[in-house]
Short mmCIF file of N, CA and C in Angstrom, two decimals:
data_model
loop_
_atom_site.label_atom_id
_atom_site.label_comp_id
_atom_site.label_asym_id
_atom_site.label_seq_id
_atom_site.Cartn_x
_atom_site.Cartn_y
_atom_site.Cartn_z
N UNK A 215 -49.11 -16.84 36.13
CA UNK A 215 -50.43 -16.92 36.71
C UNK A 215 -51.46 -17.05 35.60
N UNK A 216 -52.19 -18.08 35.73
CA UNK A 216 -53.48 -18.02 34.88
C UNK A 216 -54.54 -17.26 35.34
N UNK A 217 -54.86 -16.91 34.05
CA UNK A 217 -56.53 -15.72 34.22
C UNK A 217 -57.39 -16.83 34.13
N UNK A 218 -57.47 -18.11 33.24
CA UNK A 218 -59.08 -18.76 33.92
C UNK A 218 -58.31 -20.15 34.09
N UNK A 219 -59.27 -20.86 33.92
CA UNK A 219 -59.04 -22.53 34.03
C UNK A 219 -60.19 -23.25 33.66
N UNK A 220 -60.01 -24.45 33.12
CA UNK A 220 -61.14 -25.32 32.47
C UNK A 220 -62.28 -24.86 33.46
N UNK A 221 -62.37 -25.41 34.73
CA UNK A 221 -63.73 -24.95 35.53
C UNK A 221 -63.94 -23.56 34.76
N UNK A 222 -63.83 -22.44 34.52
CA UNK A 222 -64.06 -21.65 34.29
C UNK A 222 -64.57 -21.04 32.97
N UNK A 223 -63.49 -22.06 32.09
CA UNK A 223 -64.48 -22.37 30.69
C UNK A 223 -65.28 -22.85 30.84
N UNK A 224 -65.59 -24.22 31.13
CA UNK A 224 -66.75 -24.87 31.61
C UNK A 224 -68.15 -24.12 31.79
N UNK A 225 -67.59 -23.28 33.02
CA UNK A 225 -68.71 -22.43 33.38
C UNK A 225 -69.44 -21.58 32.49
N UNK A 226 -68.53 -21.11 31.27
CA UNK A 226 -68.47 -19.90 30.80
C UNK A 226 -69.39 -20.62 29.66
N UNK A 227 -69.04 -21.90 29.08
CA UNK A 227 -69.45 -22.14 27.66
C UNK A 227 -69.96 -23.56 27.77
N UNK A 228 -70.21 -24.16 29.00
CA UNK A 228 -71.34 -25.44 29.61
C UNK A 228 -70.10 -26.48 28.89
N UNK A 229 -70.28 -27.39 30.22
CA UNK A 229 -68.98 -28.87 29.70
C UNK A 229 -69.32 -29.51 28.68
N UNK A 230 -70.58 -29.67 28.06
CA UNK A 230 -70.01 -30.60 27.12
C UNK A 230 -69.86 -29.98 25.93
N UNK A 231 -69.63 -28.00 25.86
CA UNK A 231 -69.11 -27.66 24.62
C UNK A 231 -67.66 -27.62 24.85
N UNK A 232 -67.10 -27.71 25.82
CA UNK A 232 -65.60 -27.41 25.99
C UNK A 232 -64.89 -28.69 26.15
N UNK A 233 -65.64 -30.12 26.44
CA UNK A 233 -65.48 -31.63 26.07
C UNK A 233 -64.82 -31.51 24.88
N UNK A 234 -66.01 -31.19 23.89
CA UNK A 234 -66.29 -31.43 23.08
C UNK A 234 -65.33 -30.53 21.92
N UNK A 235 -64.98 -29.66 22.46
CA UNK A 235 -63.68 -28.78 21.78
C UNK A 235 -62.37 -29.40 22.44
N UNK A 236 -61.81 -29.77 23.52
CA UNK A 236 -60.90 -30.66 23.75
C UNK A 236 -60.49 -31.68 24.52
N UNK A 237 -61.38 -32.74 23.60
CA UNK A 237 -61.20 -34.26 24.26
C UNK A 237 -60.44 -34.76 22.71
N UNK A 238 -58.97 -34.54 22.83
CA UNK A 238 -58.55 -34.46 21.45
C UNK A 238 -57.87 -36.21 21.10
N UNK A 239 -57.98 -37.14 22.12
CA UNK A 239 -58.10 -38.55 21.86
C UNK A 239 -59.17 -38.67 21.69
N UNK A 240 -60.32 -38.28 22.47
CA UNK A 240 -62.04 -39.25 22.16
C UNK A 240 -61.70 -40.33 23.34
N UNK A 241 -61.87 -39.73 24.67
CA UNK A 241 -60.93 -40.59 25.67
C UNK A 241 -62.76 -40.11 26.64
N UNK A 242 -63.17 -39.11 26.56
CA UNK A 242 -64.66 -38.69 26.80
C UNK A 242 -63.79 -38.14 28.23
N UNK A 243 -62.59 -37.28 28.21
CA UNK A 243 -62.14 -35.94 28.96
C UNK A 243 -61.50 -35.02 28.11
N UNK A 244 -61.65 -34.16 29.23
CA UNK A 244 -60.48 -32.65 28.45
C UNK A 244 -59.12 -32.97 28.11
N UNK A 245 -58.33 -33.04 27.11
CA UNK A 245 -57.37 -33.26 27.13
C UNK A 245 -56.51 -32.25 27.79
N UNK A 246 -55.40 -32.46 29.45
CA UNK A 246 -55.05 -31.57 29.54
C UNK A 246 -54.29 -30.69 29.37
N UNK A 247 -53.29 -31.17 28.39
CA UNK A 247 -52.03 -30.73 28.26
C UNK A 247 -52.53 -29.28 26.74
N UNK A 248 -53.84 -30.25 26.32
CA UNK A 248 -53.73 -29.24 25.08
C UNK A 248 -54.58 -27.54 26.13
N UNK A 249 -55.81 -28.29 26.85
CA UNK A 249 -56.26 -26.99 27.67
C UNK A 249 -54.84 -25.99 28.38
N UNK A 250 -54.07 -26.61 28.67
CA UNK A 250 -52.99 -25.90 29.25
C UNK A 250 -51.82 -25.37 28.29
N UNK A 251 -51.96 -25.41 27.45
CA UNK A 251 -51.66 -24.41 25.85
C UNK A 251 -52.58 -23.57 25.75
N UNK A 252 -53.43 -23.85 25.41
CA UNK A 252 -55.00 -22.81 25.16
C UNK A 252 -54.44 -21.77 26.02
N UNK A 253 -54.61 -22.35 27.20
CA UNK A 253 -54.56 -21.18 28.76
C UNK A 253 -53.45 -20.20 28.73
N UNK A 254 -52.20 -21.38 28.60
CA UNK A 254 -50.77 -20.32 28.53
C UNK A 254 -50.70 -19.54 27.34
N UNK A 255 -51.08 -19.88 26.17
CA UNK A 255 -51.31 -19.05 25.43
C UNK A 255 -51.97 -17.98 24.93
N UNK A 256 -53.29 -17.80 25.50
CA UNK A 256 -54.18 -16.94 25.86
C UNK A 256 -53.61 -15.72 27.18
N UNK A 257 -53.10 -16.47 28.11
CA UNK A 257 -52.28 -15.81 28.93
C UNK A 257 -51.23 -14.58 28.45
N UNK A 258 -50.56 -15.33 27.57
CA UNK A 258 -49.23 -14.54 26.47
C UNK A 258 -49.78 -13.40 25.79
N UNK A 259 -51.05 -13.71 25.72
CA UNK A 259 -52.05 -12.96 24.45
C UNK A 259 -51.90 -11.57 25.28
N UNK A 260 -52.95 -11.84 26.59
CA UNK A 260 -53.54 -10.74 27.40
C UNK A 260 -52.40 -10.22 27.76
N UNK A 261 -51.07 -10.60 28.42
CA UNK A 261 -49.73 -10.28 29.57
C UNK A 261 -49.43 -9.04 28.21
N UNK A 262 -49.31 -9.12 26.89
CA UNK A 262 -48.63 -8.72 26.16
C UNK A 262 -49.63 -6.83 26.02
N UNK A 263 -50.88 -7.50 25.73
CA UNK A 263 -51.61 -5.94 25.80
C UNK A 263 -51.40 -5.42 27.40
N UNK A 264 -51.64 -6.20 28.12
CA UNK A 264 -52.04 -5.43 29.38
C UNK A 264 -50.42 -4.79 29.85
N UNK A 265 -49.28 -5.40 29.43
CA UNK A 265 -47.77 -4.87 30.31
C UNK A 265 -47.46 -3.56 29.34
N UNK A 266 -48.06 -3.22 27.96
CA UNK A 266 -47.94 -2.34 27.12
C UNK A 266 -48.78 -1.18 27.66
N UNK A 267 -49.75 -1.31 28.11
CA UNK A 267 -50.73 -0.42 28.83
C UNK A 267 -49.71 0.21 30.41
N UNK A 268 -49.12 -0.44 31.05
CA UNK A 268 -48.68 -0.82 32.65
C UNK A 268 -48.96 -1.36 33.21
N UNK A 269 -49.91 -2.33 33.25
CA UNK A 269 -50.49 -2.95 33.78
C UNK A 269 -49.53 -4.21 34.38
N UNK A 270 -49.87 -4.49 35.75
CA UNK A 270 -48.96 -5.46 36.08
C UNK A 270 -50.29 -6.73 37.13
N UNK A 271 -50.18 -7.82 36.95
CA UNK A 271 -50.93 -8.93 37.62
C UNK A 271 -49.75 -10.07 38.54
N UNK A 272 -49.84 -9.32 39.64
CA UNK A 272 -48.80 -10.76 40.03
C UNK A 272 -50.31 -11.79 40.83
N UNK A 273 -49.02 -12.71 41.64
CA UNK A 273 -49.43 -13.98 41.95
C UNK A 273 -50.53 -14.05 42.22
N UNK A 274 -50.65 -12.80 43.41
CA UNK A 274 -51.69 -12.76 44.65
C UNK A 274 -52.51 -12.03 44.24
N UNK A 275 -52.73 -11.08 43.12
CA UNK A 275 -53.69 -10.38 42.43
C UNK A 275 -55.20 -10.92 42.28
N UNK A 276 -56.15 -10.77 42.52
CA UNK A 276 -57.43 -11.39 42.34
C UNK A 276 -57.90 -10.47 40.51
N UNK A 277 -58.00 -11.82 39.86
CA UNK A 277 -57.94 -11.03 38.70
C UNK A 277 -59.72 -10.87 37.91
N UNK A 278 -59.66 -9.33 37.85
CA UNK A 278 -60.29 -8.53 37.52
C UNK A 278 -61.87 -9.81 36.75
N UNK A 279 -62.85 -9.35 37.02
CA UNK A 279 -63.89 -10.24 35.97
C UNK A 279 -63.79 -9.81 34.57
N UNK A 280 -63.51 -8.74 34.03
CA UNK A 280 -63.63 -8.21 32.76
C UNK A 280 -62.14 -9.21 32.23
N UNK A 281 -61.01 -9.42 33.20
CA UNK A 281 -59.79 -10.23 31.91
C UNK A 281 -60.49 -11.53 32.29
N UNK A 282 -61.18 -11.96 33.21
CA UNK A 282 -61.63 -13.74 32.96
C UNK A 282 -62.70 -13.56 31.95
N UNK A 283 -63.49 -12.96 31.50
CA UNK A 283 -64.15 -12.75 30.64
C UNK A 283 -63.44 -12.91 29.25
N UNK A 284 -62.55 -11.61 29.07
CA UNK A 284 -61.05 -11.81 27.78
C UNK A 284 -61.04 -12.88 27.44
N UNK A 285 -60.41 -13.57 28.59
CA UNK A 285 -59.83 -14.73 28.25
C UNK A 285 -60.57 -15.97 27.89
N UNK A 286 -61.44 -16.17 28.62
CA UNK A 286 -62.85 -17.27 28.37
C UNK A 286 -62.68 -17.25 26.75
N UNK A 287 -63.02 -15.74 26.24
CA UNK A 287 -63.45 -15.56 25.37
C UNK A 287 -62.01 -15.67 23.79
N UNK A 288 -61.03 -15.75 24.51
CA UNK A 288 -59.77 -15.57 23.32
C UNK A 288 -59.64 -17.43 23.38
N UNK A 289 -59.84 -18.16 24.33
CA UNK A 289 -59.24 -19.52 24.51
C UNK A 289 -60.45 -20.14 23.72
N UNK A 290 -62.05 -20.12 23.67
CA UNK A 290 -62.73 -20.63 23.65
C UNK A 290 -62.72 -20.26 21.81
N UNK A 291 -61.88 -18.99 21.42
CA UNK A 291 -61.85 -19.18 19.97
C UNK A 291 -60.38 -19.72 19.39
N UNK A 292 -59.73 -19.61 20.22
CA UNK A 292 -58.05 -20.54 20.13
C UNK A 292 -58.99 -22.07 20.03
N UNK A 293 -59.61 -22.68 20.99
CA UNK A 293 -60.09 -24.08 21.14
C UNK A 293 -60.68 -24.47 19.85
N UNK A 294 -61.13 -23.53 19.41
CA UNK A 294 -61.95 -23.67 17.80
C UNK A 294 -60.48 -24.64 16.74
N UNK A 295 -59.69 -24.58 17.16
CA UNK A 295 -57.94 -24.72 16.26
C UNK A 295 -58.12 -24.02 14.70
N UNK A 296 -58.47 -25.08 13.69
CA UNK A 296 -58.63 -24.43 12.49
C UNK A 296 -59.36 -23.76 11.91
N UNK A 297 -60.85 -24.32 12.75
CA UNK A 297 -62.25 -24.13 11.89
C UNK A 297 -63.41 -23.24 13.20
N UNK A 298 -62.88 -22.05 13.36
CA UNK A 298 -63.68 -21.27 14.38
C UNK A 298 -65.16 -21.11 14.16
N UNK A 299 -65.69 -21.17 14.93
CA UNK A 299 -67.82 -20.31 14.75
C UNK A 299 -67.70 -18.93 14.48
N UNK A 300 -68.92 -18.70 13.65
CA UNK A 300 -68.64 -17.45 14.04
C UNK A 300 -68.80 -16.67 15.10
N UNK A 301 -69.93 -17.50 16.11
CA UNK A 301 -69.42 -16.84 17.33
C UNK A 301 -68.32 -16.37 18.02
N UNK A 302 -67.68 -17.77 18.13
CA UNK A 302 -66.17 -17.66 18.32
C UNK A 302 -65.57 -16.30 17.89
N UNK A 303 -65.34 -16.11 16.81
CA UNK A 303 -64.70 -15.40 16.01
C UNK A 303 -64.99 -13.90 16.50
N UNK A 304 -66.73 -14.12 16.46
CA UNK A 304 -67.14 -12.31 16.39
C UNK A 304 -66.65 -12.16 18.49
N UNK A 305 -66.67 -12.88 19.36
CA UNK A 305 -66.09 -13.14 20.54
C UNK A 305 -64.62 -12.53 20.98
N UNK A 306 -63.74 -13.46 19.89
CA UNK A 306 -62.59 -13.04 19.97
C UNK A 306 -62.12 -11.60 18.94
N UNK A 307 -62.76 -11.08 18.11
CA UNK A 307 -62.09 -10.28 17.87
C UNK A 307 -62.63 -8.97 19.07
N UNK A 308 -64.14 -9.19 19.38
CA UNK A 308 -64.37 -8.20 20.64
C UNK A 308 -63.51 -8.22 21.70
N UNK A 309 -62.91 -9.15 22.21
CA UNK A 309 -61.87 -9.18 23.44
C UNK A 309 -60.73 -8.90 22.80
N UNK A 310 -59.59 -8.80 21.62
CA UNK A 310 -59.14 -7.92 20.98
C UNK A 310 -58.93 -6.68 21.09
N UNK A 311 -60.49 -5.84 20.47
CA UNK A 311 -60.32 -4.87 20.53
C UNK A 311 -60.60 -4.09 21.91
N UNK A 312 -61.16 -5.00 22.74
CA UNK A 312 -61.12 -4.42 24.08
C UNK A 312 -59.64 -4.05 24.50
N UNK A 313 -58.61 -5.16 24.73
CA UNK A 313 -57.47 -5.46 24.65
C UNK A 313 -56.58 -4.01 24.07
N UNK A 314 -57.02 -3.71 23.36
CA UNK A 314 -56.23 -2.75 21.81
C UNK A 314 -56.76 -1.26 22.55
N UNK A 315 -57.56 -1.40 23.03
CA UNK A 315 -58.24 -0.08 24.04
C UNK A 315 -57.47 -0.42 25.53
N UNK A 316 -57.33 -1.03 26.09
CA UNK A 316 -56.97 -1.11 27.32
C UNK A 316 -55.36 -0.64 26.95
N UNK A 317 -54.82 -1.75 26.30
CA UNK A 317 -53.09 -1.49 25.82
C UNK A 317 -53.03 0.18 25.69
N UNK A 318 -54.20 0.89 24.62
CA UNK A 318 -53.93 1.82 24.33
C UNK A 318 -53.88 3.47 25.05
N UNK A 319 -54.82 2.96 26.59
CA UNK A 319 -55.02 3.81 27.51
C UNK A 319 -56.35 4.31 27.48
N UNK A 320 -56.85 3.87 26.38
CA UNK A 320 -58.16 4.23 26.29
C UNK A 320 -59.61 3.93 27.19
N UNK A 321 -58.91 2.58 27.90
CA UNK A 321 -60.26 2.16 28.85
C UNK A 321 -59.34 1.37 30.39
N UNK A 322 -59.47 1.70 31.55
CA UNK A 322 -58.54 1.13 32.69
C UNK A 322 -59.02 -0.04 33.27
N UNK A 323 -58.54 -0.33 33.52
CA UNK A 323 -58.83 -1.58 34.42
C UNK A 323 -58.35 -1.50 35.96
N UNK A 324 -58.92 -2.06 36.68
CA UNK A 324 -58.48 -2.33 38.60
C UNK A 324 -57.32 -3.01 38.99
N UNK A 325 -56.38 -2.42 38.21
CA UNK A 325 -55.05 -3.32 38.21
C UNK A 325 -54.22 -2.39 38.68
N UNK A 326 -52.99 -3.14 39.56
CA UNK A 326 -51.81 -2.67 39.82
C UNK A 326 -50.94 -1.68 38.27
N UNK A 327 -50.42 -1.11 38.64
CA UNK A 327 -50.07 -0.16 37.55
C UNK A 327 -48.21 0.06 37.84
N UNK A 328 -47.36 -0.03 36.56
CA UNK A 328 -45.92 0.08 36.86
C UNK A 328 -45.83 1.36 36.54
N UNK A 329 -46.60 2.04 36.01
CA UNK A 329 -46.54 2.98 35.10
C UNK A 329 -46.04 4.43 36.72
N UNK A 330 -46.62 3.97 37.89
CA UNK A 330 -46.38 5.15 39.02
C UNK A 330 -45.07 4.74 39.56
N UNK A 331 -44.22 5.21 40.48
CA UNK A 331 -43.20 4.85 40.89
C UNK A 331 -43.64 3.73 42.24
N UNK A 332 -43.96 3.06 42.41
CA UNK A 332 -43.89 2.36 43.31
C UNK A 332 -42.97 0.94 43.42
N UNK A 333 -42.97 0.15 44.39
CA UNK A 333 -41.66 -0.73 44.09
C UNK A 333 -42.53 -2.32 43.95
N UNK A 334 -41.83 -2.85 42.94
CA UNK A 334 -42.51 -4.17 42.34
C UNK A 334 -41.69 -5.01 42.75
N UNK A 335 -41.71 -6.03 43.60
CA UNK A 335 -41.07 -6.74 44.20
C UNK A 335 -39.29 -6.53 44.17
N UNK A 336 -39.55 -5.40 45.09
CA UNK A 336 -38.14 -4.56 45.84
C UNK A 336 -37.40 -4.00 44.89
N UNK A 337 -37.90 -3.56 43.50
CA UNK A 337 -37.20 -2.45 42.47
C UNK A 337 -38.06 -1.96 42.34
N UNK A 338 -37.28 -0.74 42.02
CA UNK A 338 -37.88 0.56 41.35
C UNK A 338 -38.18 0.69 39.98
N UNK A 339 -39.20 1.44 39.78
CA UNK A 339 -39.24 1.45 38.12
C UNK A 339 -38.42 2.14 37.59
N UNK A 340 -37.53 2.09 36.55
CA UNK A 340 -36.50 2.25 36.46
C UNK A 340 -35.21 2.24 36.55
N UNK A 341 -35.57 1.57 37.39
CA UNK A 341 -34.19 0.46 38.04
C UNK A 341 -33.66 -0.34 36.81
N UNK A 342 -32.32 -0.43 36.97
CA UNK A 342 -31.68 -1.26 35.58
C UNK A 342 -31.10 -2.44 35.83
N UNK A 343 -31.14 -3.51 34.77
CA UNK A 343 -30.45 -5.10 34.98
C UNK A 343 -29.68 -5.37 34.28
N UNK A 344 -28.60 -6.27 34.55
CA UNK A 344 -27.86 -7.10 33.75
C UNK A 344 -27.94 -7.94 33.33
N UNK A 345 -27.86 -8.55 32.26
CA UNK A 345 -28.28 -9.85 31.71
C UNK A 345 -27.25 -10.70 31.25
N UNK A 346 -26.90 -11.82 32.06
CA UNK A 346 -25.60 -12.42 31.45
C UNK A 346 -26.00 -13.70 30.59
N UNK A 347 -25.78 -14.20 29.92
CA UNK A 347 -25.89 -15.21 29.20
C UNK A 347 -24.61 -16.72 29.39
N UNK A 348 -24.99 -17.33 29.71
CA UNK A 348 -23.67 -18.13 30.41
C UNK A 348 -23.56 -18.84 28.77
N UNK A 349 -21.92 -18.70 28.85
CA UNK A 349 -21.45 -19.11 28.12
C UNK A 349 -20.94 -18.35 26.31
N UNK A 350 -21.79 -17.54 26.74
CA UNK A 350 -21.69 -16.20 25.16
C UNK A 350 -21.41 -14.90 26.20
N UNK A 351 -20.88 -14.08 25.44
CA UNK A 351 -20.03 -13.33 25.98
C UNK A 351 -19.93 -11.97 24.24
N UNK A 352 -20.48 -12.46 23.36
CA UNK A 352 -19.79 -11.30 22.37
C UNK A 352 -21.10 -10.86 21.98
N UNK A 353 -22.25 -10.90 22.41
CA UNK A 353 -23.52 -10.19 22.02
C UNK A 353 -24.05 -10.02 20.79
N UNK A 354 -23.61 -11.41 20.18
CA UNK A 354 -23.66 -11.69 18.79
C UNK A 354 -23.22 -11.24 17.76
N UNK A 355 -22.33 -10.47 17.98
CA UNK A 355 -21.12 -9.92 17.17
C UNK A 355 -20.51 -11.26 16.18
N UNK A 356 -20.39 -11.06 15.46
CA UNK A 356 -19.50 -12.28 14.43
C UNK A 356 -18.25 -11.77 14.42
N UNK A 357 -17.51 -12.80 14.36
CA UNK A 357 -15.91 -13.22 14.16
C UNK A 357 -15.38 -13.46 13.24
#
């Protein structure tokens, strides 16, 4: 699930600065494949603090304004690629350390939580899995 989407950058940072950060032919659109890196990767960013905290976002979740905010704000300094603003910069390390507080328990958010026993699509927390790997079988043991 994505937390924003170009409309949403757009909104966040007016189209022709987010053109203008990725129209990466000079084609005078967003390029989309690279916006949809930005996104999934920004995504990876947030999933990683927020599942460390308990935090869980599925499909149907209406997600929170404070992570579309995050994220606006982590993609729009990812979009920077090599050569960030310092806006950018002073942006993304604030959604960071927001991030680094939320992960840490220090500030909550309106989110579903794994952390109580309730059941997350029909398991329990704590419930255990198997993981088979087709075709390996020695769990990387050498021979």
């Amino acid at each position: 699930m994505a937390y924003i989407t170009l409309s949403d950058l757009n909104a966040h940072f007016g189209d022709a600065v987010i053109l203008d950060l990725s129209d990466r032919d000079n084609d005078g659109t967003a390029d989309a494949d690279f916006i949809t890196a930005i996104v999934d990767g920004t995504d990876g960013i947030i999933n990683g603090y927020l599942a460390s905290a308990g935090y869980v976002v599925g499909a149907g979740d209406t997600v929170p304004a404070q992570i579309k905010e995050l994220a606006c704000d982590i993609a729009f300094y990812r979009l920077h690629a090599s050569d960030p603003t310092d806006n950018a910069t002073a942006r993304y390390r604030e959604a960071i350390r927001l991030l680094e507080r939320i992960s840490d328990g220090k500030h909550k958010l309106d989110l579903p939580s794994r952390m109580d026993n309730t059941t997350i699509d029909n398991a329990q927390v704590g419930d255990t899995a198997s993981v088979a790997v087709a075709g390996r079988n020695d769990w990387g043991l050498r021979r």
